[in-house]
Amino acid sequence: MEYLFAYVIFPGFLFTAVVGMLVSWIDRKVTARVQWRVGPPLFQPLYDFVKLLGKEIIVPRGASKATFLLAPLFGLAAVTLVSSMIWMASLYPDRGFVGDLIVVIYVMMIPSIAVIIGAFASKNRIASLGASREMKLMLADELPFLLAVMVVIIKSEAVHLGQIYHYQETYGMIFSSWSGVLAMIVAVLCMQAKLTLVPFDIPEAETELMGGVFVEYSGPPLAVLKLTRMMMLFTLPMVMVHLFLGGVHFQGMDILWSILKYVVLLVVIVLIRNTNPRVRIDQAMRFFWGPVLIIGIAAVILALLGF
Amino acid sequence: MGIKLKALTKSPWVYHLSTGSCNNCDIEILDCLTPRYDLERLGIVLVGSPRHADALLVTGNMTMKCMKRAKEVYDQMPKPGVVIAVGTCALGHGVFEGSYVMPKTVDEVLPVDIYIPGCPPKPEGIIAGVAKLLEMLKQKA
Ligand code: SF4
């Protein structure tokens, strides 16, 4: 019962969805301000969501209906799970189990996989093109990201979210060491790709692929996909905060400090998104498997040497 | 129906369909998204796929080749949705009056909800038209 509450209401679905909408509004508003525009009103993400729920569902002819409609739900369930696990680890660091970090990393990949499966099921050429790009992007960013996480594991000598939290409480956050800084840079770049934001929004490239992987979705499934995206925008930086910046604390002033950490990270993401053009998929792969990978390896070596 | 239409007035996503315009109307439409006019403050964004659209924005003459495609795109748009005709060409035939390649006007092919005249209409005109359309929908809801 308690776990159900945790999954559906507090750190889980409802909470993440509401904050996710707020965060996606901040994203759009900051983008608008960077471009010297006014930007959408506060409740815009909610309006979008409700409107999409009220629209007609169209399943393209020849598409595999069940897969097409269920794939977005898997993504939503996965991102909810990641969010609940991370928040539970901050709320009750001593619960959890050894290896929950690895579970989080795996579950974090599921939204992308769900999008890929849904796109292939829609039997649309443009969607499959987008899906194949998404797949390559996943291959590209997963390796450096794992290296970055490895630095955290080496430093804290634990694959347990709660222990990582405790380690950073006693020895200061991972980000305050040299290897931590490098790992964080790698992780932020990978996060940009995982969120498929510009410069790595290659799978959905509005201008060439017309929404790419989402091209055939309409109505409620599209609403779920959009909601998943918004929740990812909240959850993934939260994972970074937990792993590299010492996690969220709830005592007194620490709350403000925790929120500040998250907001700074979010603004960094939004600024990267607004100051870069989209790259090609081969450029993205070369980027992640070249320079980023090297930085990642350097970070791991530094961590092993104790810096 | 009420809440559906109400939410639609708050976030109309627009798919831009040119059925044979001279491209000037299209440029004026893009002008509406620039910092000076910024339609995103009304929740309006351009989307790439008709499946995501709530409003079909048609510019230009309905040429013979385009008639079938325009109908197809209209069918691809999930309902409820509206159709906006922009430019004198889309209203009648404009400067191309009497040409043999366009037997029909846009509103003979698609159920147009609002007409925005001008050759091309100013961005202010387009925004005024869209605002009137949203007002109309709100009253219907
Ligand atoms: S109305 Fe005028 S500007 Fe618009 S497409 Fe026709 S000729 Fe071009």
PDB file of C-alpha atoms and ligand atoms in Angstrom, chain B residues 18 20-26 28 59-61 86-91 93-96 116-121, ligand 1:
ATOM      1  CA  SER B  18       0.314  25.389 -48.959  1.00  0.00           C
ATOM      2  CA  GLY B  20      -0.225  26.455 -54.428  1.00  0.00           C
ATOM      3  CA  SER B  21       0.547  29.839 -52.964  1.00  0.00           C
ATOM      4  CA  CYS B  22       3.118  32.275 -54.285  1.00  0.00           C
ATOM      5  CA  ASN B  23       4.978  31.745 -50.956  1.00  0.00           C
ATOM      6  CA  ASN B  24       4.359  35.261 -49.750  1.00  0.00           C
ATOM      7  CA  CYS B  25       1.499  34.312 -47.457  1.00  0.00           C
ATOM      8  CA  ASP B  26       3.676  31.576 -45.978  1.00  0.00           C
ATOM      9  CA  GLU B  28       3.884  36.328 -43.432  1.00  0.00           C
ATOM     10  CA  THR B  59      -2.616  29.261 -48.130  1.00  0.00           C
ATOM     11  CA  GLY B  60      -2.851  29.737 -51.846  1.00  0.00           C
ATOM     12  CA  ASN B  61      -5.032  28.498 -54.656  1.00  0.00           C
ATOM     13  CA  VAL B  86      -5.182  32.722 -45.390  1.00  0.00           C
ATOM     14  CA  GLY B  87      -4.765  35.097 -48.319  1.00  0.00           C
ATOM     15  CA  THR B  88      -6.941  36.256 -51.153  1.00  0.00           C
ATOM     16  CA  CYS B  89      -5.900  33.231 -53.203  1.00  0.00           C
ATOM     17  CA  ALA B  90      -7.332  30.860 -50.634  1.00  0.00           C
ATOM     18  CA  LEU B  91     -10.527  32.916 -50.395  1.00  0.00           C
ATOM     19  CA  HIS B  93      -8.673  32.927 -56.795  1.00  0.00           C
ATOM     20  CA  GLY B  94      -6.942  36.259 -56.180  1.00  0.00           C
ATOM     21  CA  VAL B  95      -4.586  37.395 -58.872  1.00  0.00           C
ATOM     22  CA  PHE B  96      -4.795  33.995 -60.555  1.00  0.00           C
ATOM     23  CA  ILE B 116      -8.303  35.957 -43.529  1.00  0.00           C
ATOM     24  CA  PRO B 117      -8.145  38.232 -46.600  1.00  0.00           C
ATOM     25  CA  GLY B 118      -5.143  40.173 -47.884  1.00  0.00           C
ATOM     26  CA  CYS B 119      -2.503  39.653 -50.512  1.00  0.00           C
ATOM     27  CA  PRO B 120      -0.628  38.812 -48.369  1.00  0.00           C
ATOM     28  CA  PRO B 121      -2.406  39.576 -45.078  1.00  0.00           C
TER      29      PRO B 121
HETATM   30  S1  SF4 C   1      -2.851  35.834 -51.561  1.00  0.00           S
HETATM   31 FE1  SF4 C   1      -1.266  36.999 -52.585  1.00  0.00          FE
HETATM   32  S2  SF4 C   1       0.537  36.689 -51.303  1.00  0.00           S
HETATM   33 FE2  SF4 C   1      -0.921  35.097 -50.762  1.00  0.00          FE
HETATM   34  S3  SF4 C   1      -0.406  33.357 -52.035  1.00  0.00           S
HETATM   35 FE3  SF4 C   1      -1.960  34.521 -53.133  1.00  0.00          FE
HETATM   36  S4  SF4 C   1      -0.815  35.879 -54.462  1.00  0.00           S
HETATM   37 FE4  SF4 C   1       0.612  35.138 -52.921  1.00  0.00          FE
END
